[in-house]
Amino acid sequence: DAMVIQNPRYQVTQFGKPVTLSCSQTLNHNVMYWYQQKSSQAPKLLFHYYDKDFNNEADTPDNFQSRRPNTSFCFLDIRSPGLGDAAMYLCATSRDGGGGTDTQYFGPGTRLTVL
Amino acid sequence: EDQVTQSPEALRLQEGESSSLNCSYTVSGLRGLFWYRQDPGKGPEFLFTLYSAGEEKEKERLKATLTKKESFLHITAPKPEDSATYLCAVVTGTASKLTFGTGTRLQVTL
């Protein structure tokens, strides 16, 4: 089955220690998104890639970076995690972001704990 | 700024007790409204997309409707497996950004 895969499902890191979260997709979608979801809150878009074009949300902290080496993979790098970065990180894909109304399909998420 | 408000925050129903969840929005130029289901510790699962006022979509016990100011998710004769958080999200303008509400936590008991 075509799907969005996130690894690891659970990640524990120390305050200030860089961490990388991974997302892969077998849907061959052009657009990949990263959302942050804190407990009992709405998912919040951090950034997205339309093919190789990177689009950062204005309020995404500089501490968050992303890489998309090819169509299938996208990485979220947190350079110096703080306690406030503990959250569920969701990866999503859509076929074509142009116009914005294509359905976004989500992976299972990575739960990040910062000690 | 686009705003999406969902109510109630939490809803407890008995099996078979039908009800509706509300998603009201204040946006400039709605292009689409999405409903997702999210189980604890998992990613959102797509349910419906609605594009224009008057549109309705159904799937099993769920029916989504859209007006110019709000959307309803009607749940008919719910079962315990319908227990989840239901998220509403909108897309506006030309951006690919989903703006989510904070969701309604639904619990269906026997």
GROMACS .gro file of C-alpha atoms in nm:
model
  225
    1ASP     CA    1   0.000   0.000   0.000
    2ALA     CA    2   0.113   0.350  -0.083
    3MET     CA    3   0.186   0.537   0.233
    4VAL     CA    4   0.373   0.798   0.436
    5ILE     CA    5   0.632   0.655   0.675
    6GLN     CA    6   0.798   0.834   0.962
    7ASN     CA    7   1.100   0.721   1.159
    8PRO     CA    8   1.153   0.690   1.440
    9ARG     CA    9   0.807   0.679   1.596
   10TYR     CA   10   0.951   0.792   1.928
   11GLN     CA   11   1.264   1.002   1.976
   12VAL     CA   12   1.422   1.110   2.302
   13THR     CA   13   1.695   1.373   2.293
   14GLN     CA   14   1.875   1.592   2.541
   15PHE     CA   15   1.837   1.965   2.566
   16GLY     CA   16   2.053   2.124   2.297
   17LYS     CA   17   2.149   1.797   2.124
   18PRO     CA   18   2.068   1.803   1.750
   19VAL     CA   19   1.809   1.560   1.626
   20THR     CA   20   1.686   1.452   1.281
   21LEU     CA   21   1.344   1.313   1.202
   22SER     CA   22   1.278   1.123   0.881
   23CYS     CA   23   0.981   1.098   0.646
   24SER     CA   24   0.946   0.887   0.334
   25GLN     CA   25   0.657   0.838   0.094
   26THR     CA   26   0.561   0.585  -0.168
   27LEU     CA   27   0.280   0.801  -0.311
   28ASN     CA   28   0.513   0.984  -0.553
   29HIS     CA   29   0.361   1.314  -0.441
   30ASN     CA   30   0.521   1.645  -0.533
   31VAL     CA   31   0.459   1.823  -0.203
   32MET     CA   32   0.585   1.728   0.143
   33TYR     CA   33   0.495   1.910   0.464
   34TRP     CA   34   0.615   1.917   0.824
   35TYR     CA   35   0.371   2.001   1.102
   36GLN     CA   36   0.428   2.040   1.475
   37GLN     CA   37   0.147   1.931   1.708
   38LYS     CA   38   0.172   1.995   2.080
   39SER     CA   39  -0.050   1.822   2.330
   40SER     CA   40  -0.421   1.905   2.279
   41GLN     CA   41  -0.333   2.165   2.016
   42ALA     CA   42  -0.393   2.193   1.644
   43PRO     CA   43  -0.120   2.083   1.404
   44LYS     CA   44   0.088   2.385   1.297
   45LEU     CA   45   0.265   2.400   0.963
   46LEU     CA   46   0.641   2.454   0.992
   47PHE     CA   47   0.738   2.440   0.623
   48HIS     CA   48   0.677   2.253   0.302
   49TYR     CA   49   0.854   2.154  -0.018
   50TYR     CA   50   0.688   2.186  -0.355
   51ASP     CA   51   0.919   1.952  -0.544
   52LYS     CA   52   1.258   2.105  -0.459
   53ASP     CA   53   1.126   2.449  -0.373
   54PHE     CA   54   1.139   2.516   0.002
   55ASN     CA   55   0.863   2.726   0.163
   56ASN     CA   56   0.915   2.835   0.522
   57GLU     CA   57   0.633   2.965   0.742
   58ALA     CA   58   0.709   3.314   0.874
   59ASP     CA   59   0.685   3.211   1.238
   60THR     CA   60   0.891   2.892   1.216
   61PRO     CA   61   1.195   2.928   1.444
   62ASP     CA   62   1.541   2.924   1.283
   63ASN     CA   63   1.617   2.623   1.502
   64PHE     CA   64   1.412   2.413   1.259
   65GLN     CA   65   1.557   2.318   0.923
   66SER     CA   66   1.454   2.076   0.651
   67ARG     CA   67   1.610   1.882   0.365
   68ARG     CA   68   1.453   1.701   0.074
   69PRO     CA   69   1.725   1.506  -0.109
   70ASN     CA   70   1.480   1.339  -0.350
   71THR     CA   71   1.107   1.299  -0.418
   72SER     CA   72   1.062   1.022  -0.165
   73PHE     CA   73   1.243   1.153   0.142
   74CYS     CA   74   1.223   1.461   0.360
   75PHE     CA   75   1.407   1.533   0.686
   76LEU     CA   76   1.337   1.766   0.976
   77ASP     CA   77   1.647   1.885   1.161
   78ILE     CA   78   1.619   2.050   1.500
   79ARG     CA   79   1.956   2.210   1.562
   80SER     CA   80   1.932   2.280   1.936
   81PRO     CA   81   1.614   2.134   2.083
   82GLY     CA   82   1.461   2.314   2.377
   83LEU     CA   83   1.203   2.186   2.622
   84GLY     CA   84   0.937   2.374   2.425
   85ASP     CA   85   1.011   2.169   2.116
   86ALA     CA   86   0.870   1.853   2.271
   87ALA     CA   87   0.578   1.763   2.047
   88MET     CA   88   0.443   1.525   1.786
   89TYR     CA   89   0.597   1.599   1.447
   90LEU     CA   90   0.377   1.508   1.153
   91CYS     CA   91   0.485   1.463   0.794
   92ALA     CA   92   0.225   1.495   0.519
   93THR     CA   93   0.222   1.475   0.141
   94SER     CA   94  -0.005   1.596  -0.137
   95ARG     CA   95  -0.003   1.527  -0.507
   96ASP     CA   96   0.015   1.887  -0.618
   97GLY     CA   97   0.026   2.191  -0.392
   98GLY     CA   98  -0.071   2.434  -0.665
   99GLY     CA   99  -0.403   2.584  -0.561
  100GLY     CA  100  -0.371   2.413  -0.226
  101THR     CA  101  -0.684   2.201  -0.235
  102ASP     CA  102  -0.525   1.862  -0.289
  103THR     CA  103  -0.575   1.625   0.002
  104GLN     CA  104  -0.284   1.604   0.242
  105TYR     CA  105  -0.206   1.252   0.364
  106PHE     CA  106  -0.033   1.223   0.700
  107GLY     CA  107   0.219   0.981   0.840
  108PRO     CA  108   0.189   0.832   1.189
  109GLY     CA  109   0.405   1.101   1.346
  110THR     CA  110   0.722   1.108   1.556
  111ARG     CA  111   0.680   1.185   1.926
  112LEU     CA  112   0.980   1.393   2.037
  113THR     CA  113   1.075   1.412   2.404
  114VAL     CA  114   1.340   1.661   2.518
  115LEU     CA  115   1.509   1.590   2.852
  116GLU     CA  116  -0.575   3.603   0.983
  117ASP     CA  117  -0.767   3.283   0.915
  118GLN     CA  118  -0.940   3.136   1.219
  119VAL     CA  119  -1.099   2.796   1.269
  120THR     CA  120  -1.300   2.719   1.583
  121GLN     CA  121  -1.437   2.377   1.669
  122SER     CA  122  -1.706   2.297   1.923
  123PRO     CA  123  -1.760   2.132   2.153
  124GLU     CA  124  -1.404   2.063   2.274
  125ALA     CA  125  -1.515   1.725   2.403
  126LEU     CA  126  -1.827   1.516   2.353
  127ARG     CA  127  -1.932   1.198   2.521
  128LEU     CA  128  -2.206   0.992   2.354
  129GLN     CA  129  -2.365   0.660   2.420
  130GLU     CA  130  -2.357   0.405   2.141
  131GLY     CA  131  -2.639   0.487   1.898
  132GLU     CA  132  -2.680   0.846   2.020
  133SER     CA  133  -2.648   1.068   1.711
  134SER     CA  134  -2.494   1.415   1.732
  135SER     CA  135  -2.311   1.685   1.538
  136LEU     CA  136  -1.970   1.849   1.563
  137ASN     CA  137  -1.927   2.210   1.456
  138CYS     CA  138  -1.645   2.384   1.273
  139SER     CA  139  -1.686   2.757   1.224
  140TYR     CA  140  -1.437   2.957   1.020
  141THR     CA  141  -1.343   3.317   0.955
  142VAL     CA  142  -1.128   3.325   0.644
  143SER     CA  143  -1.074   3.528   0.332
  144GLY     CA  144  -1.148   3.317   0.029
  145LEU     CA  145  -1.218   2.960   0.133
  146ARG     CA  146  -1.081   2.713  -0.122
  147GLY     CA  147  -1.152   2.395   0.069
  148LEU     CA  148  -1.251   2.259   0.408
  149PHE     CA  149  -1.114   1.926   0.526
  150TRP     CA  150  -1.222   1.686   0.800
  151TYR     CA  151  -0.972   1.449   0.955
  152ARG     CA  152  -0.995   1.186   1.227
  153GLN     CA  153  -0.701   1.150   1.468
  154ASP     CA  154  -0.656   0.858   1.706
  155PRO     CA  155  -0.431   0.906   2.012
  156GLY     CA  156  -0.062   0.899   1.923
  157LYS     CA  157  -0.130   0.875   1.548
  158GLY     CA  158  -0.138   1.105   1.247
  159PRO     CA  159  -0.462   1.255   1.113
  160GLU     CA  160  -0.661   1.031   0.878
  161PHE     CA  161  -0.842   1.201   0.591
  162LEU     CA  162  -1.222   1.186   0.591
  163PHE     CA  163  -1.375   1.451   0.361
  164THR     CA  164  -1.310   1.760   0.153
  165LEU     CA  165  -1.584   2.019   0.094
  166TYR     CA  166  -1.536   2.299  -0.156
  167SER     CA  167  -1.853   2.508  -0.170
  168ALA     CA  168  -2.155   2.601   0.041
  169GLY     CA  169  -2.433   2.346   0.015
  170GLU     CA  170  -2.199   2.056  -0.051
  171GLU     CA  171  -2.247   1.735   0.148
  172LYS     CA  172  -2.042   1.415   0.167
  173GLU     CA  173  -2.108   1.087   0.345
  174LYS     CA  174  -1.903   0.792   0.459
  175GLU     CA  175  -2.055   0.515   0.669
  176ARG     CA  176  -2.196   0.684   0.982
  177LEU     CA  177  -2.044   1.024   0.903
  178LYS     CA  178  -2.189   1.307   0.700
  179ALA     CA  179  -2.017   1.642   0.644
  180THR     CA  180  -2.197   1.958   0.536
  181LEU     CA  181  -2.076   2.308   0.452
  182THR     CA  182  -2.229   2.657   0.470
  183LYS     CA  183  -2.064   2.994   0.410
  184LYS     CA  184  -1.963   3.022   0.776
  185GLU     CA  185  -1.940   2.671   0.918
  186SER     CA  186  -1.926   2.300   0.860
  187PHE     CA  187  -2.093   2.021   1.052
  188LEU     CA  188  -1.986   1.663   1.095
  189HIS     CA  189  -2.295   1.459   1.171
  190ILE     CA  190  -2.245   1.122   1.337
  191THR     CA  191  -2.540   0.885   1.308
  192ALA     CA  192  -2.573   0.594   1.552
  193PRO     CA  193  -2.208   0.609   1.661
  194LYS     CA  194  -2.014   0.305   1.777
  195PRO     CA  195  -1.725   0.290   2.026
  196GLU     CA  196  -1.478   0.262   1.736
  197ASP     CA  197  -1.581   0.614   1.629
  198SER     CA  198  -1.407   0.748   1.941
  199ALA     CA  199  -1.128   0.984   1.826
  200THR     CA  200  -1.044   1.351   1.786
  201TYR     CA  201  -1.205   1.504   1.480
  202LEU     CA  202  -1.009   1.788   1.321
  203CYS     CA  203  -1.136   2.048   1.080
  204ALA     CA  204  -0.896   2.243   0.856
  205VAL     CA  205  -0.927   2.509   0.586
  206VAL     CA  206  -0.724   2.609   0.284
  207THR     CA  207  -0.743   2.970   0.166
  208GLY     CA  208  -0.577   3.180  -0.101
  209THR     CA  209  -0.316   3.014  -0.318
  210ALA     CA  210  -0.108   2.870  -0.039
  211SER     CA  211  -0.089   2.499   0.032
  212LYS     CA  212  -0.131   2.559   0.403
  213LEU     CA  213  -0.390   2.378   0.614
  214THR     CA  214  -0.511   2.586   0.908
  215PHE     CA  215  -0.649   2.347   1.167
  216GLY     CA  216  -0.896   2.387   1.449
  217THR     CA  217  -0.806   2.235   1.785
  218GLY     CA  218  -1.048   1.948   1.734
  219THR     CA  219  -1.339   1.780   1.910
  220ARG     CA  220  -1.254   1.479   2.127
  221LEU     CA  221  -1.535   1.230   2.082
  222GLN     CA  222  -1.588   0.939   2.318
  223VAL     CA  223  -1.857   0.682   2.242
  224THR     CA  224  -1.945   0.444   2.524
  225LEU     CA  225  -2.147   0.122   2.532
   0.00000   0.00000   0.00000
